[in-house]
Tab-separated table of C-alpha atoms in Angstrom:
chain	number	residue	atom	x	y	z
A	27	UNK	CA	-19.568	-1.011	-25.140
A	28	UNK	CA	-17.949	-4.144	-23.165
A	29	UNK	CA	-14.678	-3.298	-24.737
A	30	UNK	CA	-15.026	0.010	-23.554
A	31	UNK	CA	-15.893	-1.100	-20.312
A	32	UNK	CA	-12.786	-3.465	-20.104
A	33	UNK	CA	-10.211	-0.816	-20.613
A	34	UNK	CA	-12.174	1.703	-17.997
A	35	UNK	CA	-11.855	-0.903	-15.404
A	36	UNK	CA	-8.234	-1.956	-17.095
A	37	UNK	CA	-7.412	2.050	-16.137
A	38	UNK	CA	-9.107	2.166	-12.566
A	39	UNK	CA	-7.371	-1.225	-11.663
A	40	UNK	CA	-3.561	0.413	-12.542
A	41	UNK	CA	-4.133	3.400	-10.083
A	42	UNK	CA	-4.594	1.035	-7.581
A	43	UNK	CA	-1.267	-0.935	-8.266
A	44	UNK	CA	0.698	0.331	-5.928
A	45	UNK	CA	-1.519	0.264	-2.978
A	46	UNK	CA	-2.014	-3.554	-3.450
A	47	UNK	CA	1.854	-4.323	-4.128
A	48	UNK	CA	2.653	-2.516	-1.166
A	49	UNK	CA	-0.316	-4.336	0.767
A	50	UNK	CA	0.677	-7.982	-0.774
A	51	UNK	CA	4.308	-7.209	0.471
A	52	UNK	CA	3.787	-6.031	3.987
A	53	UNK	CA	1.377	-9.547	4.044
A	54	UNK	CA	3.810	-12.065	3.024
A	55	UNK	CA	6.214	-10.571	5.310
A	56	UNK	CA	3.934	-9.830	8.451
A	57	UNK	CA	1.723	-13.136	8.985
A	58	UNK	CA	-1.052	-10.609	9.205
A	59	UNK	CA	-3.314	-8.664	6.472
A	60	UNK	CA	-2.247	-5.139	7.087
A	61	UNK	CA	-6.032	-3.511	6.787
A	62	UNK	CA	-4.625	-0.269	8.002
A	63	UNK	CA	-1.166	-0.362	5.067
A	64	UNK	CA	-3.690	1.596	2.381
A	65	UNK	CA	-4.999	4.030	4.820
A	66	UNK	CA	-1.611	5.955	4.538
A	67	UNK	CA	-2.165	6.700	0.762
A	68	UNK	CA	-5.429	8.080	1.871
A	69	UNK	CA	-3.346	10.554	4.500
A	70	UNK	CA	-0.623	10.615	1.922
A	71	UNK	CA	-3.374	12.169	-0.304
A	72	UNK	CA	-4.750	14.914	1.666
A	73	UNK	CA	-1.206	16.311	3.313
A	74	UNK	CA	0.216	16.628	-0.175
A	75	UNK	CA	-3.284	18.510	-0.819
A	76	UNK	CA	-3.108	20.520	2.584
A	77	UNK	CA	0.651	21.168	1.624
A	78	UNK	CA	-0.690	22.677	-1.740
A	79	UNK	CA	-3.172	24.700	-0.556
A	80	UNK	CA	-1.546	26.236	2.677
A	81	UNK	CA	2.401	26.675	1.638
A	82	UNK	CA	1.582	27.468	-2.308
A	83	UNK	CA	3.657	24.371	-3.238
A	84	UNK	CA	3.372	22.925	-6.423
A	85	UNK	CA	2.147	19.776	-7.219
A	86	UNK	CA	4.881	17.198	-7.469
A	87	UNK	CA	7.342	18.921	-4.855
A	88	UNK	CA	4.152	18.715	-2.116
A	89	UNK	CA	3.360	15.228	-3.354
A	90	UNK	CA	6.909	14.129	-2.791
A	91	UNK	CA	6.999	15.720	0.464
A	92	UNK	CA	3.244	13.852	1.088
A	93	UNK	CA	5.036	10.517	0.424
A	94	UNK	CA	8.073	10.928	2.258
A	95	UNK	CA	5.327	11.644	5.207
A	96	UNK	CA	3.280	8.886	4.669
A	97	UNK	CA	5.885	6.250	4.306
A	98	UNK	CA	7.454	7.471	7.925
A	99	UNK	CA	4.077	7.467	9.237
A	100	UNK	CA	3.526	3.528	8.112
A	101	UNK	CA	6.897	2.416	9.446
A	102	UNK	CA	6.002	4.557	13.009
A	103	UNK	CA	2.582	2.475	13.293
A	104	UNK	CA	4.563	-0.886	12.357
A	105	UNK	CA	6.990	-0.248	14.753
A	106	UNK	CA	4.948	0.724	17.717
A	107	UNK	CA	1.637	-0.769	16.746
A	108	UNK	CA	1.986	-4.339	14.421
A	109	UNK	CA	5.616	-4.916	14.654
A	110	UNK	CA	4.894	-8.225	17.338
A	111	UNK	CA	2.616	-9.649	15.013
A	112	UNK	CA	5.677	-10.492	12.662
A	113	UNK	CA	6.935	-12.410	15.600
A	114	UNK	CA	3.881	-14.018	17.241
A	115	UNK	CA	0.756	-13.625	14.830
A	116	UNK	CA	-2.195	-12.728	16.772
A	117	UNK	CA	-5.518	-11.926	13.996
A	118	UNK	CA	-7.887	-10.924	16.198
A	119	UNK	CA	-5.570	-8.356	17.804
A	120	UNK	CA	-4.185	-7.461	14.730
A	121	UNK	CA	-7.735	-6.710	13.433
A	122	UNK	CA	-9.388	-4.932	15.877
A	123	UNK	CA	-5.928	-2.378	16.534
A	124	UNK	CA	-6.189	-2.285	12.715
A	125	UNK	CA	-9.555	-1.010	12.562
A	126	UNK	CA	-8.862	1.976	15.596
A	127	UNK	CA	-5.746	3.206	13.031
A	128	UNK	CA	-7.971	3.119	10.687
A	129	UNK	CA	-10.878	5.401	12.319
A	130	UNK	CA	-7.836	7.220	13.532
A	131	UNK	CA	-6.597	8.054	10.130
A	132	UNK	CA	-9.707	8.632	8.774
A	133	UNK	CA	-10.617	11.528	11.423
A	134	UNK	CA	-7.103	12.815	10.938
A	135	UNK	CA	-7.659	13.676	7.169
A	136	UNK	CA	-10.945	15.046	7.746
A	137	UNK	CA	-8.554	17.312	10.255
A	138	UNK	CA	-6.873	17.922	7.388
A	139	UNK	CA	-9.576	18.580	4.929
A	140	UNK	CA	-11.563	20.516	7.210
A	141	UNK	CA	-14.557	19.042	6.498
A	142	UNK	CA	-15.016	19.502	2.961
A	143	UNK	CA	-14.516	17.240	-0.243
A	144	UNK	CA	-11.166	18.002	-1.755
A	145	UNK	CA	-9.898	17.592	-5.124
A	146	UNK	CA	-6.767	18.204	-6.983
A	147	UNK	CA	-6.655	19.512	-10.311
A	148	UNK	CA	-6.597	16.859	-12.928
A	149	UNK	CA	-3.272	17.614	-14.742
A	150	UNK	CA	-3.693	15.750	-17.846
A	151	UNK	CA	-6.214	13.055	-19.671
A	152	UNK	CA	-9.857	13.200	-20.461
A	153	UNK	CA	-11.798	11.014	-18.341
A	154	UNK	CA	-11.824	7.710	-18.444
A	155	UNK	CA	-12.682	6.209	-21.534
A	156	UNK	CA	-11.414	4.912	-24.994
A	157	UNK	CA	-8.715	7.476	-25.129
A	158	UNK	CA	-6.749	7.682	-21.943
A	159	UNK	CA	-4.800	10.865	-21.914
A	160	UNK	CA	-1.146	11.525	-20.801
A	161	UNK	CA	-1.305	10.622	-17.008
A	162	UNK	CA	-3.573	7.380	-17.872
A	163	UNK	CA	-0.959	6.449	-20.324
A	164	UNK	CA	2.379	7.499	-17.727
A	165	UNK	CA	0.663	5.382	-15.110
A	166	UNK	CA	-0.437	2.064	-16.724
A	167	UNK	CA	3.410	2.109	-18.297
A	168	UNK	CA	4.495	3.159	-14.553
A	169	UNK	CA	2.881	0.929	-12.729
A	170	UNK	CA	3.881	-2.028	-15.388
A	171	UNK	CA	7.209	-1.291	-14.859
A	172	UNK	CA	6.904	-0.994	-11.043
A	173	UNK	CA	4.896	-4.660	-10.899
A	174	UNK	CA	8.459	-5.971	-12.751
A	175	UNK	CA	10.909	-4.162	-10.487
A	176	UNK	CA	8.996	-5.661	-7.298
A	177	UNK	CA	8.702	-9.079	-8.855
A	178	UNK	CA	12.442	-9.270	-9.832
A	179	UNK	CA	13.434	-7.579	-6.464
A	180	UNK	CA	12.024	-10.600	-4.636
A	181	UNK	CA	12.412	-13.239	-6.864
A	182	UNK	CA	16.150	-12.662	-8.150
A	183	UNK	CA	18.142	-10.691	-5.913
A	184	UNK	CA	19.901	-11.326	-2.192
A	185	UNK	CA	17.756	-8.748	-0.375
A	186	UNK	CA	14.427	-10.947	-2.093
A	187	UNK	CA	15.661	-14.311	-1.116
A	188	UNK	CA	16.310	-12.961	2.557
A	189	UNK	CA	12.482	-11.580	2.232
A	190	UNK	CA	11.164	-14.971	1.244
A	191	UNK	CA	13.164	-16.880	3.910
A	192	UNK	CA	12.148	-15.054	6.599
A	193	UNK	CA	8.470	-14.691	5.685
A	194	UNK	CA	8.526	-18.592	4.835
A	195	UNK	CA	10.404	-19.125	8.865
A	196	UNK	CA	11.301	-16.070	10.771
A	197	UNK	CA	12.679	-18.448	13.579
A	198	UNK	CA	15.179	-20.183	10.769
A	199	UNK	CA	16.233	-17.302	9.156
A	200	UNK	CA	17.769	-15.619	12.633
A	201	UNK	CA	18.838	-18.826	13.472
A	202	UNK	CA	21.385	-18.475	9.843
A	203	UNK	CA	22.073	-15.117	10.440
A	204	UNK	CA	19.839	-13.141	7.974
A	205	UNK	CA	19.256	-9.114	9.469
A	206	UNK	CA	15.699	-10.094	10.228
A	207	UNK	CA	15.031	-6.605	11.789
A	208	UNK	CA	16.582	-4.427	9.127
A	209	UNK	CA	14.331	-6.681	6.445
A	210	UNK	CA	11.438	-5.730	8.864
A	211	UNK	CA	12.274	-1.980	8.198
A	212	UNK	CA	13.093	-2.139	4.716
A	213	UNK	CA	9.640	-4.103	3.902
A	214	UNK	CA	7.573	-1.818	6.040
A	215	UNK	CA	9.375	1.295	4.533
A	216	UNK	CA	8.852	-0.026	0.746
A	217	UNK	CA	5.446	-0.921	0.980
A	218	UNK	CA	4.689	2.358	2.749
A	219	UNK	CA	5.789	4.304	0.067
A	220	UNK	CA	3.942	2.055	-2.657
A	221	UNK	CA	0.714	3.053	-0.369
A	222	UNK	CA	1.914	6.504	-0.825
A	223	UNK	CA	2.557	6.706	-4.246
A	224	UNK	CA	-1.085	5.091	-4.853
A	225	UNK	CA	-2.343	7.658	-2.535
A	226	UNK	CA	-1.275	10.372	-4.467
A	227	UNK	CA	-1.684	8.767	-7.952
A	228	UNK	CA	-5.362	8.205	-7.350
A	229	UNK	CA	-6.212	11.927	-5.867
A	230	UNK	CA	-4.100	13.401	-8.643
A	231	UNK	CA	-6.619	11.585	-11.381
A	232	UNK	CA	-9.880	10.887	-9.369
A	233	UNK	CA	-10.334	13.909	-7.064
A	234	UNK	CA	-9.979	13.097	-2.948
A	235	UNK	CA	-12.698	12.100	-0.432
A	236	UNK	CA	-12.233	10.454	2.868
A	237	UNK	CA	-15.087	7.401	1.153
A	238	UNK	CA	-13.411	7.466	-2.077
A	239	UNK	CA	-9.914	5.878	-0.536
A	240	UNK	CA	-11.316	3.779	1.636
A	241	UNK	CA	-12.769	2.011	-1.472
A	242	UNK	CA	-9.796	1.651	-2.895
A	243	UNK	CA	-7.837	0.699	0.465
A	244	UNK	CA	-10.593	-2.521	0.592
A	245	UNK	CA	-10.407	-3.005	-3.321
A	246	UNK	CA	-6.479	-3.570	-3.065
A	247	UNK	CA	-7.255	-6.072	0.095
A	248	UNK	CA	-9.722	-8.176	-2.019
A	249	UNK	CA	-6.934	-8.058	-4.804
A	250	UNK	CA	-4.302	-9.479	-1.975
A	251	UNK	CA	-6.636	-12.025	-0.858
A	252	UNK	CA	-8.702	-13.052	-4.859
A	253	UNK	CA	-5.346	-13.321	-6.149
A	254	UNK	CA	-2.157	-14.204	-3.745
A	255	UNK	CA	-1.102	-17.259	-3.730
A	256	UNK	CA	-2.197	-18.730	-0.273
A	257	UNK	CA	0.828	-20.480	0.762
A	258	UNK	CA	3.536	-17.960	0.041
A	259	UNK	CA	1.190	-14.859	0.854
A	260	UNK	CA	0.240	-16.788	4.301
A	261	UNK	CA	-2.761	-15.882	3.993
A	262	UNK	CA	-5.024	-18.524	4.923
A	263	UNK	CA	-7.500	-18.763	7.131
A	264	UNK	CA	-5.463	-19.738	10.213
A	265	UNK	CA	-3.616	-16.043	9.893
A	266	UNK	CA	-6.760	-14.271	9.287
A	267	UNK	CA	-8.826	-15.626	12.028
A	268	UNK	CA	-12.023	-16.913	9.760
């Protein structure tokens, strides 16, 4: 029975990858825990769903569609809403515009779901249990693969080290030259689409309601904060305002 239990929560944990890569990159870069980052999966979710259901697409063309929506709607709200807190870190601010997205967003899908609990057909696997099916076993291999490509993107190439130096000192980095605003883009444009992807990854094997996300959105935050490294996350306590 514990084993059992270990791989269920071994399977619900990978689903939830990519939501807390893409929130654990946005906060390293930002000075500021992004609260609002997982919220687009959530809207990612339910237009790939609306897409489905009012245009007859099929599954992965409307999720793709979903995700190239979601990711343009998280750099749009970084640019307009967050993007000064990269610059001058303000955590009270930060919070409080983070929860209005948030009750925006939320109100938006129920737009979008008119209401009702929505779920999209569960195209492969069995539940979760002893013997994942097909999707469980694509997506822990996926999102295994995905956790390396971040990890070597930041840690071994150019585009990484300019990442790191201008999360570690923004002011120092322009002052050498590094593109500080196109990083700013890239980061917010990347970790968008990992939001996405875990949107759509999760309603495509759990079913969709507006609750259901949410959960995840604050699971991936406690992963961000339980395991990130303080220092190079900057997420202590002087950033978050506690």
């Amino acid at each position: 029975m514990n084993a059992e239990l270990i791989w269920i929560g071994i399977l619900q944990g990978g689903y939830s990858v990519p939501v807390a890569l893409g929130v654990a990159l946005a906060a390293r870069h930002g000075r500021y825990l992004s609260l609002w980052l997982p919220e687009c999966g959530m809207l990612t979710a339910y237009i790939a769903y609306c897409l489905m259901i009012k245009t007859g697409l099929p599954f992965f063309p409307a999720a793709a569609a979903a995700s190239a929506a979601g990711t343009f709607a998280a750099l749009v709200m970084q640019t307009t809403l967050f993007g000064t807190y990269a610059v001058r870190p303000d955590p009270f601010k930060a919070l409080l515009r983070s929860i209005g997205v948030i009750v925006v967003l939320e109100n938006l899908v129920g737009l979008l779901s008119g209401g009702y609990s929505l779920a999209f057909p569960v195209t492969s696997g069995n539940g979760f249990g002893v013997n994942p099916g097909l999707q469980d076993r694509l997506v822990l291999v996926g999102v295994a693969a995905l956790t390396l490509i971040v990890w070597l993107t930041v840690e071994r190439t150019r585009m990484g080290l300019e990442y790191r130096a201008i999360a570690s000192n923004r002011t120092l980095a322009q002052r050498y030259g590094l593109h500080v605003r196109r990083v700013d883009v890239i980061v917010i444009l990347i970790a968008g689409a990992l939001c996405s992807l875990g949107g759509v990854i999760n309603g495509a094997r759990y079913g969709i309601t507006a609750d259901m996300m949410m959960s995840n959105a604050l699971k991936a935050v406690a992963v961000v904060v339980a395991v990130g490294d303080r220092k190079s996350t900057r997420l202590n306590s002087s950033h978050l305002g506690i």
